[in-house]
Tab-separated table of C-alpha atoms in Angstrom:
chain	number	residue	atom	x	y	z
A	1	MET	CA	343.563	151.281	-67.375
A	2	ILE	CA	345.493	148.456	-65.296
A	3	GLU	CA	345.014	148.431	-61.795
A	4	GLY	CA	347.316	146.799	-59.067
A	5	LEU	CA	350.443	146.739	-61.647
A	6	TYR	CA	353.438	148.678	-60.627
A	7	PRO	CA	354.360	150.675	-63.874
A	8	VAL	CA	357.955	150.087	-63.816
A	9	LEU	CA	357.447	146.157	-63.881
A	10	PRO	CA	356.674	146.148	-67.874
A	11	PHE	CA	359.805	147.927	-68.422
A	12	ILE	CA	361.845	145.544	-66.630
A	13	VAL	CA	359.926	142.274	-68.126
A	14	GLY	CA	359.987	143.894	-71.641
A	15	ALA	CA	363.803	144.627	-71.245
A	16	LEU	CA	364.547	141.152	-70.384
A	17	LEU	CA	362.157	139.871	-73.343
A	18	CYS	CA	363.802	142.542	-75.986
A	19	PHE	CA	367.533	141.080	-75.038
A	20	VAL	CA	366.525	137.164	-75.870
A	21	LEU	CA	363.825	137.870	-78.667
A	22	SER	CA	364.707	139.411	-82.378
A	23	GLY	CA	362.440	140.367	-85.300
A	24	ILE	CA	358.736	141.215	-84.871
A	25	PRO	CA	358.496	139.680	-81.634
A	26	ARG	CA	361.142	142.083	-80.159
A	27	LYS	CA	359.533	145.084	-81.929
A	28	ILE	CA	356.058	143.957	-80.518
A	29	VAL	CA	357.104	143.797	-76.842
A	30	ALA	CA	359.309	146.878	-77.155
A	31	LEU	CA	356.188	148.756	-78.210
A	32	ALA	CA	354.114	147.153	-75.770
A	33	THR	CA	356.264	147.823	-72.739
A	34	PRO	CA	355.582	151.532	-72.347
A	35	VAL	CA	352.074	151.338	-73.601
A	36	ILE	CA	351.398	148.740	-70.586
A	37	GLY	CA	353.163	150.966	-68.229
A	38	LEU	CA	351.209	153.858	-69.100
A	39	LEU	CA	347.977	151.872	-68.774
A	40	ALA	CA	349.383	150.717	-64.813
A	41	LEU	CA	350.140	154.370	-64.155
A	42	LEU	CA	346.632	155.408	-65.016
A	43	GLY	CA	345.500	152.609	-62.601
A	44	LEU	CA	347.429	153.946	-59.955
A	45	PRO	CA	345.342	155.498	-56.843
A	46	GLU	CA	346.500	158.928	-55.466
A	47	GLY	CA	348.537	158.677	-52.386
A	48	THR	CA	351.189	155.818	-51.314
A	49	SER	CA	351.156	152.075	-52.701
A	50	PHE	CA	353.408	149.131	-53.206
A	51	GLN	CA	355.260	149.280	-49.870
A	52	ILE	CA	358.093	146.645	-49.153
A	53	SER	CA	360.700	146.088	-46.834
A	54	PHE	CA	364.295	146.587	-47.950
A	55	PHE	CA	367.112	145.769	-45.518
A	56	GLY	CA	365.460	147.273	-42.584
A	57	PHE	CA	363.995	150.193	-44.477
A	58	ASP	CA	360.237	150.361	-45.345
A	59	LEU	CA	360.097	151.396	-49.009
A	60	ILE	CA	357.399	152.937	-50.871
A	61	LEU	CA	357.539	152.503	-54.536
A	62	ALA	CA	354.679	154.329	-55.373
A	63	GLN	CA	353.532	157.798	-54.408
A	64	VAL	CA	351.270	159.577	-56.783
A	65	ASP	CA	349.970	163.120	-56.543
A	66	LYS	CA	350.038	165.905	-59.443
A	67	LEU	CA	353.660	166.487	-59.501
A	68	SER	CA	354.903	162.687	-59.685
A	69	PHE	CA	352.098	161.766	-62.125
A	70	LEU	CA	352.595	164.393	-64.554
A	71	PHE	CA	356.274	163.314	-64.868
A	72	ALA	CA	355.751	159.675	-64.920
A	73	LEU	CA	353.014	160.245	-67.741
A	74	LEU	CA	355.553	162.419	-69.741
A	75	PHE	CA	358.247	159.778	-69.431
A	76	HIS	CA	355.654	157.003	-70.718
A	77	ILE	CA	354.912	159.163	-73.584
A	78	ALA	CA	358.479	159.878	-74.274
A	79	GLY	CA	359.125	156.026	-74.291
A	80	ILE	CA	356.519	155.154	-76.774
A	81	ILE	CA	357.941	157.975	-79.012
A	82	GLY	CA	361.366	156.577	-78.785
A	83	VAL	CA	360.351	152.845	-79.206
A	84	ILE	CA	358.510	154.003	-82.223
A	85	TYR	CA	361.584	155.980	-83.416
A	86	ALA	CA	363.854	152.889	-82.771
A	87	LEU	CA	361.851	150.058	-84.162
A	88	HIS	CA	364.063	149.425	-87.089
A	89	ILE	CA	367.378	149.018	-84.909
A	90	LYS	CA	368.632	145.550	-84.413
A	91	SER	CA	370.921	146.190	-81.236
A	92	ARG	CA	369.350	144.387	-78.504
A	93	LEU	CA	371.696	145.994	-75.871
A	94	GLU	CA	370.347	149.433	-76.787
A	95	THR	CA	366.541	148.447	-76.828
A	96	SER	CA	366.919	146.501	-73.427
A	97	SER	CA	368.868	149.358	-71.900
A	98	ALA	CA	366.631	151.956	-73.304
A	99	LEU	CA	363.319	150.297	-71.677
A	100	LEU	CA	365.259	149.874	-68.237
A	101	TYR	CA	366.202	153.621	-68.574
A	102	ALA	CA	362.678	154.623	-69.309
A	103	GLY	CA	361.663	152.475	-66.385
A	104	SER	CA	364.214	153.668	-63.975
A	105	ALA	CA	362.951	157.505	-64.585
A	106	VAL	CA	359.420	156.355	-63.847
A	107	ALA	CA	360.634	154.610	-60.737
A	108	THR	CA	362.314	157.861	-59.357
A	109	VAL	CA	359.644	159.960	-59.738
A	110	LEU	CA	357.120	157.752	-58.393
A	111	ALA	CA	359.304	157.108	-55.360
A	112	GLY	CA	357.705	157.699	-51.839
A	113	ASP	CA	360.953	157.963	-49.920
A	114	LEU	CA	364.521	158.747	-50.532
A	115	VAL	CA	366.229	155.013	-50.527
A	116	THR	CA	363.703	154.162	-53.667
A	117	LEU	CA	364.397	157.577	-55.353
A	118	PHE	CA	368.499	156.479	-54.954
A	119	LEU	CA	367.932	153.244	-56.544
A	120	GLY	CA	366.058	154.610	-59.388
A	121	TRP	CA	368.872	157.280	-59.520
A	122	GLU	CA	371.671	154.812	-60.068
A	123	MET	CA	369.560	152.680	-62.364
A	124	LEU	CA	369.177	155.823	-64.568
A	125	ALA	CA	372.851	156.103	-64.510
A	126	LEU	CA	373.851	152.519	-65.518
A	127	THR	CA	371.304	152.123	-68.051
A	128	SER	CA	371.894	155.364	-69.807
A	129	ALA	CA	375.589	154.479	-69.880
A	130	PHE	CA	374.946	151.221	-71.760
A	131	ILE	CA	372.698	153.176	-74.236
A	132	VAL	CA	376.020	155.234	-74.978
A	133	TRP	CA	378.222	152.243	-75.497
A	134	ALA	CA	375.474	150.416	-77.756
A	135	ARG	CA	376.732	152.537	-80.746
A	136	GLU	CA	379.208	150.419	-82.531
A	137	ASP	CA	381.657	152.610	-82.755
A	138	ASN	CA	385.262	152.510	-80.782
A	139	LYS	CA	385.391	156.403	-79.912
A	140	VAL	CA	382.052	155.970	-77.536
A	141	LEU	CA	383.830	153.642	-74.971
A	142	PRO	CA	385.625	156.716	-73.418
A	143	VAL	CA	382.764	159.100	-73.817
A	144	GLY	CA	380.353	156.596	-72.192
A	145	SER	CA	383.082	156.211	-69.046
A	146	ARG	CA	383.174	159.967	-68.509
A	147	TYR	CA	379.568	160.195	-68.954
A	148	LEU	CA	379.139	157.391	-65.883
A	149	VAL	CA	381.922	159.125	-64.031
A	150	PHE	CA	379.552	162.141	-63.838
A	151	GLN	CA	376.670	160.028	-63.166
A	152	VAL	CA	378.091	157.875	-60.089
A	153	LEU	CA	379.341	161.476	-58.621
A	154	SER	CA	375.925	162.425	-58.756
A	155	GLY	CA	374.639	159.046	-57.055
A	156	LEU	CA	377.539	159.491	-54.246
A	157	SER	CA	376.485	162.919	-53.528
A	158	LEU	CA	372.941	161.955	-53.197
A	159	LEU	CA	374.056	158.931	-50.939
A	160	ALA	CA	376.193	161.239	-48.791
A	161	GLY	CA	373.467	163.785	-48.455
A	162	LEU	CA	370.920	161.122	-47.495
A	163	LEU	CA	372.886	159.611	-44.873
A	164	ILE	CA	374.023	162.762	-43.307
A	165	HIS	CA	370.155	163.645	-43.212
A	166	HIS	CA	369.278	160.381	-41.968
A	167	GLN	CA	371.899	160.207	-39.193
A	168	SER	CA	370.980	164.021	-38.090
A	169	GLY	CA	367.346	162.705	-37.465
A	170	GLY	CA	365.719	163.663	-40.712
A	171	SER	CA	362.880	161.530	-42.333
A	172	LEU	CA	363.545	159.346	-45.128
A	173	LEU	CA	359.823	159.770	-46.371
A	174	ILE	CA	359.371	162.180	-49.103
A	175	SER	CA	355.693	162.958	-47.674
A	176	ASP	CA	357.624	164.314	-44.418
A	177	LEU	CA	360.207	166.334	-45.965
A	178	GLY	CA	358.600	169.218	-47.746
A	179	VAL	CA	360.862	171.799	-49.068
A	180	LEU	CA	364.576	171.176	-48.071
A	181	ASP	CA	366.480	173.773	-46.434
A	182	LEU	CA	370.149	174.396	-47.666
A	183	ALA	CA	371.197	174.790	-44.226
A	184	SER	CA	370.429	171.466	-42.766
A	185	PRO	CA	372.942	168.595	-42.644
A	186	GLY	CA	373.169	166.679	-45.962
A	187	VAL	CA	370.926	169.079	-48.109
A	188	PRO	CA	373.921	170.639	-49.877
A	189	TRP	CA	375.139	167.289	-51.027
A	190	ILE	CA	371.488	166.583	-52.236
A	191	LEU	CA	371.199	169.567	-54.330
A	192	LEU	CA	374.690	169.028	-55.772
A	193	ALA	CA	373.450	165.464	-56.969
A	194	PHE	CA	370.420	166.958	-58.494
A	195	GLY	CA	372.541	169.893	-60.129
A	196	ILE	CA	374.944	167.324	-61.656
A	197	LYS	CA	372.126	165.640	-63.508
A	198	ALA	CA	370.465	168.625	-64.368
A	199	GLY	CA	373.469	170.105	-66.002
A	200	PHE	CA	374.214	173.078	-63.593
A	201	PRO	CA	377.170	175.446	-64.879
A	202	MET	CA	380.424	173.383	-64.466
A	203	PHE	CA	378.707	170.383	-64.529
A	204	HIS	CA	377.151	170.398	-67.776
A	205	THR	CA	379.975	169.006	-70.036
A	206	TRP	CA	378.673	165.466	-69.898
A	207	ILE	CA	375.660	166.543	-71.874
A	208	VAL	CA	377.370	168.054	-74.924
A	209	ASP	CA	379.984	165.293	-74.893
A	210	THR	CA	377.551	162.254	-74.595
A	211	TYR	CA	374.456	163.233	-76.650
A	212	PRO	CA	376.267	163.872	-79.961
A	213	ALA	CA	378.171	160.630	-79.346
A	214	ALA	CA	375.395	158.210	-79.069
A	215	SER	CA	373.519	156.748	-81.913
A	216	ALA	CA	370.705	158.838	-83.719
A	217	THR	CA	367.954	156.571	-81.697
A	218	GLY	CA	370.281	156.550	-78.477
A	219	THR	CA	370.619	160.135	-78.130
A	220	VAL	CA	366.703	160.526	-78.504
A	221	PHE	CA	366.181	158.410	-75.333
A	222	LEU	CA	368.970	160.155	-73.408
A	223	SER	CA	367.665	163.848	-74.402
A	224	ALA	CA	364.242	162.682	-72.561
A	225	PHE	CA	364.940	161.300	-68.930
A	226	THR	CA	368.156	162.315	-66.968
A	227	THR	CA	367.907	165.965	-66.876
A	228	LYS	CA	364.089	165.919	-66.766
A	229	THR	CA	364.459	163.380	-63.609
A	230	ALA	CA	366.806	165.888	-62.073
A	231	VAL	CA	363.942	168.770	-62.776
A	232	TYR	CA	361.631	166.788	-60.994
A	233	ALA	CA	363.753	166.027	-57.987
A	234	LEU	CA	364.427	169.795	-57.849
A	235	ALA	CA	360.781	170.674	-58.277
A	236	ARG	CA	359.966	168.179	-55.523
A	237	PHE	CA	362.561	169.461	-52.837
A	238	PHE	CA	363.844	172.883	-53.565
A	239	PRO	CA	360.564	174.977	-54.830
A	240	GLY	CA	361.564	178.823	-53.828
A	241	THR	CA	365.354	178.354	-53.242
A	242	GLU	CA	366.345	181.522	-54.362
A	243	GLU	CA	369.917	180.415	-55.320
A	244	LEU	CA	368.362	178.325	-58.234
A	245	ILE	CA	367.101	181.467	-59.785
A	246	THR	CA	370.831	182.537	-60.606
A	247	ILE	CA	371.781	178.920	-61.364
A	248	GLY	CA	368.885	178.895	-63.918
A	249	ALA	CA	369.569	182.312	-65.223
A	250	VAL	CA	373.285	181.486	-66.098
A	251	MET	CA	372.152	178.198	-67.749
A	252	THR	CA	369.829	179.986	-69.882
A	253	PHE	CA	372.539	182.460	-71.010
A	254	PHE	CA	375.754	181.275	-71.728
A	255	PRO	CA	375.074	178.040	-73.777
A	256	ILE	CA	373.631	179.976	-76.376
A	257	PHE	CA	376.990	181.643	-77.561
A	258	TYR	CA	378.630	177.915	-78.005
A	259	ALA	CA	375.701	176.942	-79.659
A	260	VAL	CA	375.948	179.360	-82.544
A	261	ILE	CA	379.310	178.771	-83.073
A	262	GLU	CA	379.081	175.045	-82.978
A	263	ASN	CA	379.364	172.952	-86.216
A	264	ASP	CA	377.879	169.587	-85.247
A	265	LEU	CA	373.986	170.099	-85.137
A	266	ARG	CA	373.555	167.261	-82.276
A	267	LYS	CA	375.761	169.363	-80.258
A	268	VAL	CA	373.811	172.507	-80.945
A	269	LEU	CA	370.949	170.967	-79.635
A	270	SER	CA	372.887	169.509	-76.611
A	271	TYR	CA	373.771	173.305	-75.703
A	272	SER	CA	370.356	174.494	-76.301
A	273	MET	CA	369.171	171.571	-73.942
A	274	ILE	CA	371.170	173.305	-71.208
A	275	ASN	CA	369.415	176.418	-71.892
A	276	GLN	CA	366.151	175.239	-71.774
A	277	ILE	CA	366.418	173.217	-68.482
A	278	GLY	CA	367.706	176.771	-67.193
A	279	PHE	CA	363.996	178.083	-67.644
A	280	MET	CA	362.816	175.308	-65.635
A	281	VAL	CA	365.275	175.844	-63.055
A	282	VAL	CA	364.562	179.635	-62.945
A	283	GLY	CA	360.971	178.632	-62.348
A	284	ILE	CA	361.801	176.127	-59.515
A	285	GLY	CA	363.862	179.106	-57.818
A	286	ILE	CA	361.047	181.459	-57.920
A	287	GLY	CA	358.770	178.678	-56.497
A	288	THR	CA	355.240	180.285	-56.886
A	289	GLU	CA	352.138	178.461	-58.481
A	290	LEU	CA	352.814	180.002	-61.830
A	291	ALA	CA	356.375	179.480	-61.990
A	292	LEU	CA	356.199	175.851	-60.892
A	293	ASN	CA	353.301	175.315	-63.333
A	294	GLY	CA	355.432	176.871	-66.042
A	295	THR	CA	358.473	174.674	-65.058
A	296	VAL	CA	356.294	171.212	-65.282
A	297	ALA	CA	354.826	172.582	-68.641
A	298	HIS	CA	357.853	173.517	-70.234
A	299	ALA	CA	359.307	170.250	-68.965
A	300	PHE	CA	356.500	168.635	-70.929
A	301	ALA	CA	356.769	170.582	-74.100
A	302	HIS	CA	360.570	170.120	-73.977
A	303	ILE	CA	360.661	166.680	-74.166
A	304	ILE	CA	358.264	166.563	-77.335
A	305	TYR	CA	359.903	169.213	-79.395
A	306	LYS	CA	363.656	168.286	-78.355
A	307	SER	CA	362.888	164.634	-79.202
A	308	LEU	CA	361.179	165.930	-82.718
A	309	LEU	CA	364.872	167.691	-83.348
A	310	PHE	CA	366.967	165.281	-82.156
A	311	MET	CA	365.204	162.562	-84.363
A	312	SER	CA	365.303	165.246	-87.406
A	313	MET	CA	369.073	165.562	-86.912
A	314	GLY	CA	368.983	161.670	-86.407
A	315	ALA	CA	367.465	161.169	-89.840
A	316	VAL	CA	369.584	163.705	-91.426
A	317	LEU	CA	372.761	161.694	-89.733
A	318	TYR	CA	370.984	158.404	-91.415
A	319	ARG	CA	370.635	159.498	-94.664
A	320	THR	CA	374.044	161.590	-95.076
A	321	GLY	CA	376.288	160.022	-92.538
A	322	THR	CA	377.057	163.636	-90.832
A	323	ALA	CA	375.351	166.092	-88.680
A	324	LYS	CA	378.021	168.809	-89.466
A	325	ALA	CA	376.034	171.866	-90.723
A	326	SER	CA	379.204	172.966	-92.935
A	327	GLU	CA	378.794	169.540	-95.107
A	328	LEU	CA	375.034	169.747	-95.410
A	329	GLY	CA	372.577	172.065	-97.513
A	330	GLY	CA	369.517	171.773	-99.575
A	331	LEU	CA	368.295	168.747	-97.678
A	332	TRP	CA	364.406	169.985	-98.032
A	333	LYS	CA	364.602	168.848	-101.388
A	334	ARG	CA	365.420	165.425	-100.699
A	335	MET	CA	363.983	165.094	-97.029
A	336	PRO	CA	360.926	167.269	-97.051
A	337	LEU	CA	359.103	165.790	-94.318
A	338	THR	CA	361.794	166.082	-92.193
A	339	THR	CA	362.410	169.554	-92.961
A	340	LEU	CA	358.518	170.078	-92.024
A	341	PHE	CA	358.971	168.248	-88.454
A	342	CYS	CA	362.380	170.044	-87.884
A	343	ILE	CA	360.718	173.347	-88.826
A	344	ILE	CA	358.154	172.523	-86.254
A	345	GLY	CA	360.429	171.678	-83.338
A	346	ALA	CA	362.404	174.693	-84.228
A	347	VAL	CA	359.456	177.218	-84.046
A	348	SER	CA	358.296	175.543	-80.780
A	349	ILE	CA	361.705	175.910	-79.277
A	350	SER	CA	361.866	179.537	-80.390
A	351	SER	CA	358.609	180.266	-78.539
A	352	PHE	CA	356.764	181.216	-81.999
A	353	PRO	CA	353.157	182.090	-81.253
A	354	LEU	CA	350.752	179.204	-81.348
A	355	PHE	CA	353.528	176.746	-80.518
A	356	SER	CA	354.274	175.197	-77.028
A	357	GLY	CA	357.283	176.966	-76.174
A	358	PHE	CA	355.623	180.131	-76.601
A	359	VAL	CA	353.234	179.257	-73.786
A	360	THR	CA	355.356	177.404	-71.489
A	361	LYS	CA	358.378	180.130	-71.599
A	362	SER	CA	356.006	182.757	-71.044
A	363	LEU	CA	354.847	181.447	-67.811
A	364	THR	CA	358.372	181.478	-66.592
A	365	ILE	CA	359.235	184.673	-67.724
A	366	GLY	CA	355.874	186.276	-66.770
A	367	SER	CA	356.491	185.055	-63.241
A	368	ALA	CA	360.060	186.368	-62.910
A	369	ALA	CA	358.572	189.812	-64.359
A	370	TYR	CA	355.657	189.713	-61.684
A	371	GLU	CA	358.275	188.698	-58.705
A	372	GLY	CA	360.230	191.338	-59.226
A	373	TYR	CA	363.383	189.765	-60.882
A	374	PHE	CA	363.928	192.378	-63.111
A	375	TRP	CA	367.634	191.020	-64.454
A	376	VAL	CA	366.514	187.412	-64.573
A	377	TRP	CA	363.508	188.566	-66.894
A	378	MET	CA	365.974	190.319	-69.067
A	379	ALA	CA	368.090	187.443	-69.243
A	380	LEU	CA	365.277	185.133	-69.931
A	381	ILE	CA	363.906	187.385	-72.865
A	382	PHE	CA	367.337	187.568	-74.206
């Protein structure tokens, strides 16, 4: 491990170097970036570090506890997986944007104050939009623009909530905030900001529009960071908020009906992502130790098996030029390894015994039953 290094700094330097380098050197830098960031994360002490002054605000760039560490660790692992999958691409824009995107997610979950969190939140929006636009297709320009509109709305909502909260005398230090009360000034705006990025009902369309439009490698990165950063924020500020139980239950339920009639397999995975995030939102809403452990565990497992599924569909798209189910069939003969990995991802997301989804979903489903949320338990089982 590396002590005294802010884990986000390697992502910034690595992104700049990848934009000017090419060939083997760029691949080495791209792969080394999340590895160095991970070593820096492991060297961070528990508590606050890297405090700076910014326009009169005292910013805490790193505040490490169990929740922030686990999500930062997860994002580094996702970054390493994504970079390995994308080593073959020649797009400097996508590689640099992806590294900055991963670094922005790490910065957000490590933030010790709301201003730092907001800055990371906005960098997530901007860098992810460039990942969408990096695909060489004229159709992605309007898709990326619509995506950015949703992300900017989330940022504006967060900024409004932050300012109202601060003007009413609320602290900007995350350690002082605890669980936010929806009746407090500005807090509903903060929840709305998190909900947009998490894909709450009525705000979920950016997920199914954007992820299938990005490149095969870009989609792997996009699926890992934005929504899980929102899950972290909800778990940090709104555990035990009962309104989230209903919202999460709806999220687990309605996307499945769209997924089963969808022909584009990457859209199928996008709808199922909303379903999976619903499990996490329900766990946060229940707010017990068991439920929150289930939420974090499911976020961890979900990034890994969802990335595996998106990588499988990316391989199919790369080999065949399409991800439409009606135009595919018999691929197991020509792509046996992709078939194997896809099956592993599929049984994991289906909660098959001995696979990760079985354990992580059971924690949330069990907590719903234990706390007496019968209809929520039924919805999750369904």
